[in-house]
Amino acid sequence: MSSPLRILMTGVTGYIGGSILARFLEHPDFASFKITTLVRSPEKAEKIRALGVDAVVGSHNDSELMQSLTASNDVVFSTTDSDDHEAIIATLKGMKKRHDATGSVPILIHTSGTGFLIDDAKGLYATETIYDDLKSDQINALPDTQFHRNIDLEILRADEAGYIKSYIVLPSTIWGISDGPLVKKGIQNPISMQVPQLIRASLARGRAGMVGEGKNIWPDVNIDEVADLYVVLFNAIRANHNGVAHGREGYFFGESGEHTMYEVAKAIGEALVALGKSDNPEPSTFTKEEVDKYLGVSYFPTTYSVWKFSWTPNVTASHCHSVHVLQGSDYLGTNSRCSGNRPRALGWKPVKTKDDFLASIRAEVEYQINISK
Ligand SMILES: NC(=O)c1ccc[n+]([C@@H]2O[C@H](COP(=O)([O-])OP(=O)(O)OC[C@H]3O[C@@H](n4cnc5c(N)ncnc54)[C@H](OP(=O)(O)O)[C@@H]3O)[C@@H](O)[C@H]2O)c1
C-alpha cells in the first residue's frame, strides 16, 4: 500500500480555509490523504477530529510548531493570513527541512489576494489596467511594495531556490454566506471581509457609504467557486505537476465578474431601505472621519480582530504581525482588475456573475443586522 499524501491546511476555521476543507471531505481520494490542520481553538480542534481530520492546536506564529508541521507534509495549503511574515518564514523553513531530508519538492498553495493589484484611486476613477495571470511578466513588474507582495516574494524565492513548488492563489472580493458542513458544526467563520465591513459601516451611519464616488472597480467571486479553484488546482498538480505553472508564473486569480464600488454600495442602500434601516437608498461618500472610524486604520494588518470586527483603530503596530501602510484608509476606493485565465485553463469553471453577487447583498445585510442584535 502506498503511503498517504500528507496535507497540512491552516486557517480551516476561517471563511476560505473552511470552505477548502469542506471540499476535501468529499474529495473522491479523501481516504488516501492524511490531512492535518492547525487551529487555535481546542474546542474546534475536537470537532475537526470528529470529521476524520487531524487537528493540532497552536498558532502559525509558533515558529517551532509551524516548522515541524510543514516539515512533515507533502502539500501545504496556507489560508490564515496573506500578510504574516513570521508565519511564512516558518512555513518555508519547515518545507526546506522536508526537501533536505527527503529530496522531495513539497507543494505550497498559498492564499494571497488581488489587493496585490491596487492603485490609489480613492473611488474617483476606474482603471483601464487589467492584469492577466497568464501574463506573469505583467504581474511580476508590479512594485515590490504592493500589498501582500512581501510575503509572495519570500515564496517566489523559495520556489526559485528549488526546495518548494509554489502556487499563489489570489482571490478577489469573495462573497456569499458559507453554509458548508464546517459552518453547520460551528467550526468555520461563514462570512467574508469587504462587503460585511461596508455593510457594518453603512448600518452604523444609517445610510450606504462609499469611498469617493465609488467609481473604482474590483473583481468578485463566490466562496464556493473559490473553494473549487483550490481543488481544481490541487488536482491538476497531482495529475501532472510539470504541467502546472509555479513560482513566478504560478499566479491564479480568483474572479468571475467585476463591479464598481458604487454598485455594491447601492445594493447595500436598497437593502437598508427594504429592511427599515435607512430612508435613502442612494450611497453617499464617507467623510474622512467615517473612513478612519469604519474602514480601518492606516496600518492594515489583515488580522481577524482588526479587519473584520473592530471599527476602532485600537491597535498599534506592535499588535500586528505585519503592517502595511496604505494611503489613509481608502482601500475600498482602490481599483483591482484582473482575469483569472490560468485557473480556467486548468478546468476551473466559475458561473456566478456580478448580478448573483449584487443579489446576495440583502442576505448579507440581514446577517449583519441579526448578529448586531
Ligand atoms: N475573504 C476575502 O474576500 C479574501 C480575499 C482575498 C484574500 N483574502 C485573504 O485570505 C486570508 C484568509 O481570509 P478569510 O476570509 O478566510 O479570513 P478569516 O475568515 O478571518 O480566516 C482566517 C483564518 O486564519 C486563522 N488564523 C488567524 N491567525 C492565526 C494564527 N496566528 N494561527 C493560526 N491560525 C490563525 C483563523 O483562526 P481563528 O478561527 O482561530 O481566528 C481563521 O481560521 C486573509 O489574509 C485575507 O486577507 C481574503
Short mmCIF file of C-alpha atoms and ligand atoms in Angstrom, two decimals:
data_model
loop_
_atom_site.label_atom_id
_atom_site.label_comp_id
_atom_site.label_asym_id
_atom_site.label_seq_id
_atom_site.Cartn_x
_atom_site.Cartn_y
_atom_site.Cartn_z
CA MET A 1 0.00 0.00 0.00
CA SER A 2 1.42 3.40 -0.95
CA SER A 3 1.84 5.94 1.82
CA PRO A 4 -0.87 8.59 2.10
CA LEU A 5 -0.39 12.05 0.68
CA ARG A 6 0.26 14.25 3.69
CA ILE A 7 -1.56 17.58 3.53
CA LEU A 8 -1.35 20.46 6.00
CA MET A 9 -4.14 23.03 5.99
CA THR A 10 -4.08 26.22 8.03
CA GLY A 11 -6.98 28.62 8.50
CA VAL A 12 -9.70 25.95 8.33
CA THR A 13 -11.81 27.74 10.94
CA GLY A 14 -11.83 30.67 8.52
CA TYR A 15 -14.00 31.57 5.56
CA ILE A 16 -11.65 30.41 2.81
CA GLY A 17 -9.84 27.58 4.59
CA GLY A 18 -13.04 26.07 5.97
CA SER A 19 -14.56 26.06 2.51
CA ILE A 20 -11.50 24.29 1.10
CA LEU A 21 -11.53 21.64 3.84
CA ALA A 22 -15.25 21.07 3.21
CA ARG A 23 -14.41 20.27 -0.43
CA PHE A 24 -11.67 17.87 0.65
CA LEU A 25 -14.06 15.98 2.92
CA GLU A 26 -15.95 15.00 -0.22
CA HIS A 27 -12.89 14.53 -2.43
CA PRO A 28 -13.01 11.09 -4.12
CA ASP A 29 -9.46 10.39 -2.90
CA PHE A 30 -10.07 11.61 0.66
CA ALA A 31 -9.23 8.19 2.09
CA SER A 32 -5.75 8.36 0.55
CA PHE A 33 -4.95 11.70 2.20
CA LYS A 34 -3.60 12.30 5.66
CA ILE A 35 -4.89 15.80 6.38
CA THR A 36 -3.59 17.75 9.34
CA THR A 37 -4.99 21.14 10.31
CA LEU A 38 -3.60 23.83 12.57
CA VAL A 39 -6.26 25.57 14.67
CA ARG A 40 -6.20 27.85 17.67
CA SER A 41 -9.34 26.66 19.42
CA PRO A 42 -9.17 23.32 21.28
CA GLU A 43 -12.97 23.00 21.03
CA LYS A 44 -12.90 23.41 17.25
CA ALA A 45 -9.95 21.02 17.02
CA GLU A 46 -12.12 18.38 18.70
CA LYS A 47 -14.93 18.97 16.20
CA ILE A 48 -12.48 18.73 13.29
CA ARG A 49 -11.11 15.41 14.54
CA ALA A 50 -14.66 14.09 14.53
CA LEU A 51 -14.64 14.72 10.75
CA GLY A 52 -11.73 12.33 10.31
CA VAL A 53 -9.13 15.06 10.01
CA ASP A 54 -6.22 15.55 12.38
CA ALA A 55 -6.08 18.86 14.25
CA VAL A 56 -3.10 20.36 16.05
CA VAL A 57 -3.82 23.22 18.42
CA GLY A 58 -1.50 26.19 18.08
CA SER A 59 -0.63 29.38 16.28
CA HIS A 60 1.11 29.88 12.98
CA ASN A 61 3.30 32.31 14.90
CA ASP A 62 4.78 29.45 16.90
CA SER A 63 7.80 29.03 14.64
CA GLU A 64 8.95 25.68 16.02
CA LEU A 65 5.45 24.22 15.63
CA MET A 66 4.99 25.59 12.10
CA GLN A 67 8.38 24.26 11.05
CA SER A 68 7.67 20.83 12.42
CA LEU A 69 4.23 20.69 10.80
CA THR A 70 5.38 21.89 7.41
CA ALA A 71 8.45 19.64 7.56
CA SER A 72 6.21 16.61 7.81
CA ASN A 73 3.76 17.28 4.97
CA ASP A 74 3.88 16.96 1.19
CA VAL A 75 1.36 19.72 0.47
CA VAL A 76 0.66 22.88 2.47
CA PHE A 77 -2.47 24.99 1.99
CA SER A 78 -1.91 28.32 3.73
CA THR A 79 -5.08 30.34 4.21
CA THR A 80 -4.62 32.09 7.55
CA ASP A 81 -3.17 35.45 6.70
CA SER A 82 -1.80 36.75 3.40
CA ASP A 83 0.40 39.20 5.27
CA ASP A 84 2.01 37.35 8.14
CA HIS A 85 5.74 37.41 7.53
CA GLU A 86 6.70 35.38 10.58
CA ALA A 87 4.31 32.59 9.60
CA ILE A 88 5.53 32.31 6.02
CA ILE A 89 9.18 32.25 7.08
CA ALA A 90 8.49 29.37 9.49
CA THR A 91 6.47 27.62 6.78
CA LEU A 92 9.29 27.87 4.26
CA LYS A 93 11.93 26.79 6.76
CA GLY A 94 9.92 23.67 7.54
CA MET A 95 9.38 22.91 3.86
CA LYS A 96 13.11 23.27 3.23
CA LYS A 97 13.79 20.79 6.02
CA ARG A 98 11.46 18.33 4.29
CA HIS A 99 13.24 18.84 0.98
CA ASP A 100 16.67 18.42 2.57
CA ALA A 101 15.63 15.28 4.42
CA THR A 102 13.70 13.53 1.65
CA GLY A 103 14.83 15.07 -1.65
CA SER A 104 11.17 15.68 -2.49
CA VAL A 105 9.87 19.10 -3.52
CA PRO A 106 6.86 19.93 -1.35
CA ILE A 107 3.94 21.91 -2.70
CA LEU A 108 2.81 25.25 -1.25
CA ILE A 109 -0.62 26.52 -2.26
CA HIS A 110 -0.71 29.95 -0.68
CA THR A 111 -3.53 32.46 -0.38
CA SER A 112 -2.69 36.00 -1.40
CA GLY A 113 -5.30 38.36 -2.84
CA THR A 114 -6.00 40.75 -5.70
CA GLY A 115 -5.35 43.52 -3.17
CA PHE A 116 -1.86 43.00 -4.61
CA LEU A 117 -3.02 44.92 -7.72
CA ILE A 118 -4.46 48.02 -6.08
CA ASP A 119 -3.91 51.62 -7.02
CA ASP A 120 -4.72 54.84 -5.21
CA ALA A 121 -7.98 55.81 -6.97
CA LYS A 122 -9.83 56.87 -3.80
CA GLY A 123 -13.05 55.92 -5.55
CA LEU A 124 -12.66 58.66 -8.16
CA TYR A 125 -11.97 56.67 -11.34
CA ALA A 126 -11.92 53.21 -12.88
CA THR A 127 -8.58 51.97 -14.16
CA GLU A 128 -8.19 50.52 -17.65
CA THR A 129 -5.42 48.18 -16.48
CA ILE A 130 -6.47 44.55 -16.28
CA TYR A 131 -3.92 42.02 -15.04
CA ASP A 132 -3.94 38.61 -16.70
CA ASP A 133 -2.49 35.71 -14.74
CA LEU A 134 -1.26 34.15 -17.99
CA LYS A 135 0.94 37.24 -18.40
CA SER A 136 3.22 36.74 -15.45
CA ASP A 137 5.69 39.39 -16.66
CA GLN A 138 2.95 41.98 -16.26
CA ILE A 139 2.32 40.80 -12.71
CA ASN A 140 5.96 40.48 -11.73
CA ALA A 141 6.60 44.03 -12.97
CA LEU A 142 4.44 45.40 -10.15
CA PRO A 143 6.47 47.11 -7.42
CA ASP A 144 7.70 45.02 -4.52
CA THR A 145 5.89 47.45 -2.23
CA GLN A 146 2.43 46.34 -3.39
CA PHE A 147 0.12 44.90 -0.76
CA HIS A 148 0.80 41.20 0.08
CA ARG A 149 3.92 41.27 -2.09
CA ASN A 150 6.50 40.99 0.70
CA ILE A 151 5.04 37.59 1.58
CA ASP A 152 4.65 36.45 -2.01
CA LEU A 153 8.27 37.38 -2.76
CA GLU A 154 9.53 35.13 0.06
CA ILE A 155 7.56 32.31 -1.52
CA LEU A 156 8.87 33.02 -5.01
CA ARG A 157 12.45 33.00 -3.71
CA ALA A 158 11.88 29.59 -2.14
CA ASP A 159 10.46 28.28 -5.40
CA GLU A 160 13.42 29.69 -7.33
CA ALA A 161 15.80 28.02 -4.88
CA GLY A 162 14.10 24.75 -5.81
CA TYR A 163 13.03 23.42 -2.43
CA ILE A 164 9.30 24.05 -2.93
CA LYS A 165 6.89 24.43 -5.80
CA SER A 166 4.69 27.43 -5.13
CA TYR A 167 1.22 28.23 -6.40
CA ILE A 168 -0.20 31.58 -5.31
CA VAL A 169 -3.98 31.90 -5.36
CA LEU A 170 -5.27 35.47 -5.40
CA PRO A 171 -8.97 35.61 -4.63
CA SER A 172 -10.72 38.92 -5.22
CA THR A 173 -13.79 40.16 -3.32
CA ILE A 174 -15.15 36.85 -2.12
CA TRP A 175 -18.88 36.90 -1.48
CA GLY A 176 -21.60 34.70 -0.12
CA ILE A 177 -22.53 33.41 3.31
CA SER A 178 -20.99 29.99 3.54
CA ASP A 179 -23.33 27.22 4.69
CA GLY A 180 -21.00 24.27 4.34
CA PRO A 181 -20.57 21.41 6.81
CA LEU A 182 -17.93 23.20 8.87
CA VAL A 183 -20.21 26.20 9.31
CA LYS A 184 -23.09 23.94 10.37
CA LYS A 185 -20.86 22.35 13.01
CA GLY A 186 -19.79 25.73 14.38
CA ILE A 187 -16.20 25.35 13.19
CA GLN A 188 -15.95 27.87 10.38
CA ASN A 189 -16.45 31.61 10.01
CA PRO A 190 -19.23 31.91 7.38
CA ILE A 191 -18.66 35.47 6.18
CA SER A 192 -16.20 37.38 4.08
CA MET A 193 -14.39 40.66 4.63
CA GLN A 194 -15.01 43.60 2.29
CA VAL A 195 -18.78 43.57 1.89
CA PRO A 196 -19.56 42.79 5.55
CA GLN A 197 -17.26 45.65 6.54
CA LEU A 198 -19.04 48.04 4.18
CA ILE A 199 -22.41 46.87 5.49
CA ARG A 200 -21.41 47.37 9.14
CA ALA A 201 -20.20 50.87 8.32
CA SER A 202 -23.41 51.65 6.41
CA LEU A 203 -25.61 50.34 9.23
CA ALA A 204 -23.72 52.44 11.75
CA ARG A 205 -24.22 55.68 9.78
CA GLY A 206 -27.78 54.85 8.72
CA ARG A 207 -27.01 55.12 5.02
CA ALA A 208 -24.93 53.23 2.49
CA GLY A 209 -21.49 54.69 2.02
CA MET A 210 -18.66 54.54 -0.49
CA VAL A 211 -15.15 55.91 -0.79
CA GLY A 212 -15.13 58.92 -3.10
CA GLU A 213 -17.63 58.41 -5.90
CA GLY A 214 -17.38 54.61 -5.87
CA LYS A 215 -16.13 54.58 -9.47
CA ASN A 216 -13.36 52.13 -8.71
CA ILE A 217 -13.64 48.54 -9.90
CA TRP A 218 -12.93 45.24 -8.16
CA PRO A 219 -13.40 41.65 -9.27
CA ASP A 220 -15.72 39.35 -7.35
CA VAL A 221 -16.03 35.62 -6.84
CA ASN A 222 -18.34 33.34 -4.90
CA ILE A 223 -16.94 31.47 -1.89
CA ASP A 224 -17.93 28.01 -3.17
CA GLU A 225 -16.33 28.72 -6.52
CA VAL A 226 -13.14 29.88 -4.80
CA ALA A 227 -13.03 26.55 -2.96
CA ASP A 228 -13.47 24.84 -6.33
CA LEU A 229 -10.50 26.76 -7.69
CA TYR A 230 -8.20 25.39 -4.96
CA VAL A 231 -9.40 21.85 -5.61
CA VAL A 232 -9.02 22.15 -9.40
CA LEU A 233 -5.51 23.46 -8.88
CA PHE A 234 -4.62 20.73 -6.39
CA ASN A 235 -6.00 18.01 -8.68
CA ALA A 236 -4.08 19.40 -11.65
CA ILE A 237 -0.81 19.47 -9.70
CA ARG A 238 -1.39 15.90 -8.52
CA ALA A 239 -2.19 14.72 -12.02
CA ASN A 240 0.82 16.35 -13.64
CA HIS A 241 2.83 18.79 -11.58
CA ASN A 242 5.10 19.54 -14.53
CA GLY A 243 2.07 20.78 -16.44
CA VAL A 244 1.08 23.47 -13.94
CA ALA A 245 2.95 26.76 -13.81
CA HIS A 246 4.57 27.53 -10.47
CA GLY A 247 6.80 30.17 -8.91
CA ARG A 248 6.92 33.43 -10.86
CA GLU A 249 4.37 32.08 -13.33
CA GLY A 250 2.21 30.36 -10.77
CA TYR A 251 -0.42 33.03 -10.09
CA PHE A 252 -4.09 32.09 -10.08
CA PHE A 253 -6.60 34.93 -9.90
CA GLY A 254 -10.00 34.06 -8.43
CA GLU A 255 -12.56 36.19 -10.23
CA SER A 256 -15.78 35.62 -12.09
CA GLY A 257 -17.12 39.12 -12.55
CA GLU A 258 -16.40 42.69 -11.59
CA HIS A 259 -18.29 45.55 -10.03
CA THR A 260 -17.89 49.19 -9.20
CA MET A 261 -17.96 50.03 -5.53
CA TYR A 262 -20.93 52.28 -6.29
CA GLU A 263 -22.92 49.24 -7.45
CA VAL A 264 -22.14 47.43 -4.22
CA ALA A 265 -22.97 50.46 -2.08
CA LYS A 266 -26.23 50.95 -3.99
CA ALA A 267 -27.23 47.33 -3.37
CA ILE A 268 -26.47 47.83 0.32
CA GLY A 269 -28.51 51.07 0.31
CA GLU A 270 -31.51 49.35 -1.26
CA ALA A 271 -31.33 46.52 1.28
CA LEU A 272 -31.07 49.01 4.15
CA VAL A 273 -34.24 50.77 2.96
CA ALA A 274 -36.10 47.49 2.40
CA LEU A 275 -35.14 46.34 5.90
CA GLY A 276 -36.13 49.62 7.55
CA LYS A 277 -32.59 50.71 8.42
CA SER A 278 -32.41 53.76 6.16
CA ASP A 279 -34.75 56.05 4.28
CA ASN A 280 -32.36 56.73 1.42
CA PRO A 281 -31.05 54.01 -0.92
CA GLU A 282 -28.51 56.31 -2.55
CA PRO A 283 -24.96 55.87 -1.23
CA SER A 284 -23.06 58.92 -0.06
CA THR A 285 -19.34 59.48 0.27
CA PHE A 286 -17.74 58.52 3.57
CA THR A 287 -16.22 61.51 5.28
CA LYS A 288 -12.58 61.29 6.31
CA GLU A 289 -13.74 60.72 9.90
CA GLU A 290 -16.02 57.89 8.78
CA VAL A 291 -13.26 56.28 6.73
CA ASP A 292 -10.98 56.36 9.77
CA LYS A 293 -13.71 55.10 12.08
CA TYR A 294 -15.29 52.36 9.99
CA LEU A 295 -12.94 51.32 7.24
CA GLY A 296 -9.80 50.55 9.15
CA VAL A 297 -6.64 52.29 10.06
CA SER A 298 -3.56 53.41 8.22
CA TYR A 299 -1.96 50.25 9.48
CA PHE A 300 -3.59 47.49 7.56
CA PRO A 301 -2.98 44.14 9.10
CA THR A 302 -5.39 41.51 7.92
CA THR A 303 -5.69 40.10 11.38
CA TYR A 304 -9.09 38.83 12.29
CA SER A 305 -9.78 41.31 15.04
CA VAL A 306 -8.90 44.48 13.25
CA TRP A 307 -10.04 44.00 9.70
CA LYS A 308 -13.21 42.13 10.41
CA PHE A 309 -14.65 43.14 13.70
CA SER A 310 -13.16 46.29 15.06
CA TRP A 311 -14.12 49.71 13.89
CA THR A 312 -11.93 51.33 16.42
CA PRO A 313 -8.32 51.91 15.49
CA ASN A 314 -7.27 50.40 18.79
CA VAL A 315 -4.21 48.57 17.61
CA THR A 316 -0.68 49.69 17.28
CA ALA A 317 2.00 48.34 15.02
CA SER A 318 3.24 46.14 17.84
CA HIS A 319 -0.02 44.22 17.79
CA CYS A 320 0.32 43.42 14.13
CA HIS A 321 2.26 40.55 12.67
CA SER A 322 2.80 42.56 9.55
CA VAL A 323 1.93 46.12 8.84
CA HIS A 324 1.16 47.75 5.54
CA VAL A 325 0.78 51.46 5.33
CA LEU A 326 -1.76 52.19 2.63
CA GLN A 327 -2.91 55.59 1.54
CA GLY A 328 -5.02 56.59 4.51
CA SER A 329 -7.79 54.02 4.80
CA ASP A 330 -9.01 54.20 1.23
CA TYR A 331 -8.60 50.51 0.44
CA LEU A 332 -12.25 50.24 -0.60
CA GLY A 333 -11.66 53.11 -3.03
CA THR A 334 -8.92 51.29 -4.96
CA ASN A 335 -9.06 49.53 -8.32
CA SER A 336 -8.06 45.91 -8.69
CA ARG A 337 -8.86 44.40 -12.07
CA CYS A 338 -7.77 41.01 -13.36
CA SER A 339 -8.59 37.97 -15.45
CA GLY A 340 -8.25 34.51 -13.94
CA ASN A 341 -7.34 32.73 -17.16
CA ARG A 342 -4.78 30.38 -15.65
CA PRO A 343 -7.16 28.51 -13.34
CA ARG A 344 -9.74 28.42 -16.16
CA ALA A 345 -7.12 26.76 -18.38
CA LEU A 346 -6.88 24.02 -15.74
CA GLY A 347 -10.62 23.45 -15.89
CA TRP A 348 -12.00 25.88 -13.29
CA LYS A 349 -15.46 26.96 -14.43
CA PRO A 350 -16.98 29.63 -12.22
CA VAL A 351 -20.50 30.53 -13.33
CA LYS A 352 -21.63 33.13 -10.80
CA THR A 353 -21.94 36.67 -12.14
CA LYS A 354 -21.95 40.20 -10.83
CA ASP A 355 -25.73 40.04 -10.73
CA ASP A 356 -25.56 36.99 -8.45
CA PHE A 357 -23.14 38.90 -6.25
CA LEU A 358 -25.32 42.00 -6.03
CA ALA A 359 -28.39 39.85 -5.38
CA SER A 360 -26.58 38.22 -2.42
CA ILE A 361 -26.09 41.51 -0.62
CA ARG A 362 -29.52 41.72 1.00
CA ALA A 363 -28.87 38.43 2.85
CA GLU A 364 -25.51 39.81 3.99
CA VAL A 365 -27.26 42.91 5.36
CA GLU A 366 -29.82 40.75 7.18
CA TYR A 367 -26.97 38.68 8.60
CA GLN A 368 -25.24 41.77 9.99
CA ILE A 369 -28.49 43.10 11.44
CA ASN A 370 -29.11 39.76 13.15
CA ILE A 371 -25.67 39.44 14.69
CA SER A 372 -25.78 43.05 15.93
CA LYS A 373 -28.95 42.32 17.94
N1 LIG B 1 -12.32 36.99 2.28
C1 LIG B 1 -11.85 37.57 1.19
O1 LIG B 1 -12.59 38.21 0.39
C2 LIG B 1 -10.38 37.47 0.86
C3 LIG B 1 -9.99 37.72 -0.46
C4 LIG B 1 -8.63 37.65 -0.77
C5 LIG B 1 -7.69 37.35 0.20
N2 LIG B 1 -8.13 37.12 1.48
C6 LIG B 1 -7.10 36.85 2.49
O2 LIG B 1 -7.12 35.47 2.83
C7 LIG B 1 -6.80 35.30 4.22
C8 LIG B 1 -7.91 34.46 4.85
O3 LIG B 1 -9.14 35.13 4.63
P1 LIG B 1 -10.51 34.62 5.26
O4 LIG B 1 -11.57 35.46 4.66
O5 LIG B 1 -10.59 33.15 5.19
O6 LIG B 1 -10.29 35.08 6.76
P2 LIG B 1 -10.91 34.51 8.12
O7 LIG B 1 -12.27 34.00 7.92
O8 LIG B 1 -10.69 35.58 9.12
O9 LIG B 1 -9.98 33.26 8.47
C9 LIG B 1 -8.68 33.42 8.99
C10 LIG B 1 -8.23 32.07 9.48
O10 LIG B 1 -6.87 32.17 9.90
C11 LIG B 1 -6.78 31.69 11.23
N3 LIG B 1 -5.69 32.37 11.93
C12 LIG B 1 -5.51 33.71 12.05
N4 LIG B 1 -4.41 33.95 12.78
C13 LIG B 1 -3.89 32.74 13.11
C14 LIG B 1 -2.78 32.32 13.86
N5 LIG B 1 -1.95 33.20 14.47
N6 LIG B 1 -2.53 31.00 13.99
C15 LIG B 1 -3.35 30.08 13.42
N7 LIG B 1 -4.45 30.41 12.71
C16 LIG B 1 -4.71 31.73 12.56
C17 LIG B 1 -8.14 31.97 11.85
O11 LIG B 1 -8.28 31.19 13.00
P3 LIG B 1 -9.27 31.61 14.21
O12 LIG B 1 -10.60 30.98 13.87
O13 LIG B 1 -8.63 30.99 15.41
O14 LIG B 1 -9.33 33.10 14.28
C18 LIG B 1 -9.02 31.56 10.70
O15 LIG B 1 -9.08 30.15 10.62
C19 LIG B 1 -6.67 36.71 4.81
O16 LIG B 1 -5.33 37.08 4.91
C20 LIG B 1 -7.37 37.58 3.78
O17 LIG B 1 -6.83 38.89 3.75
C21 LIG B 1 -9.44 37.15 1.82
#
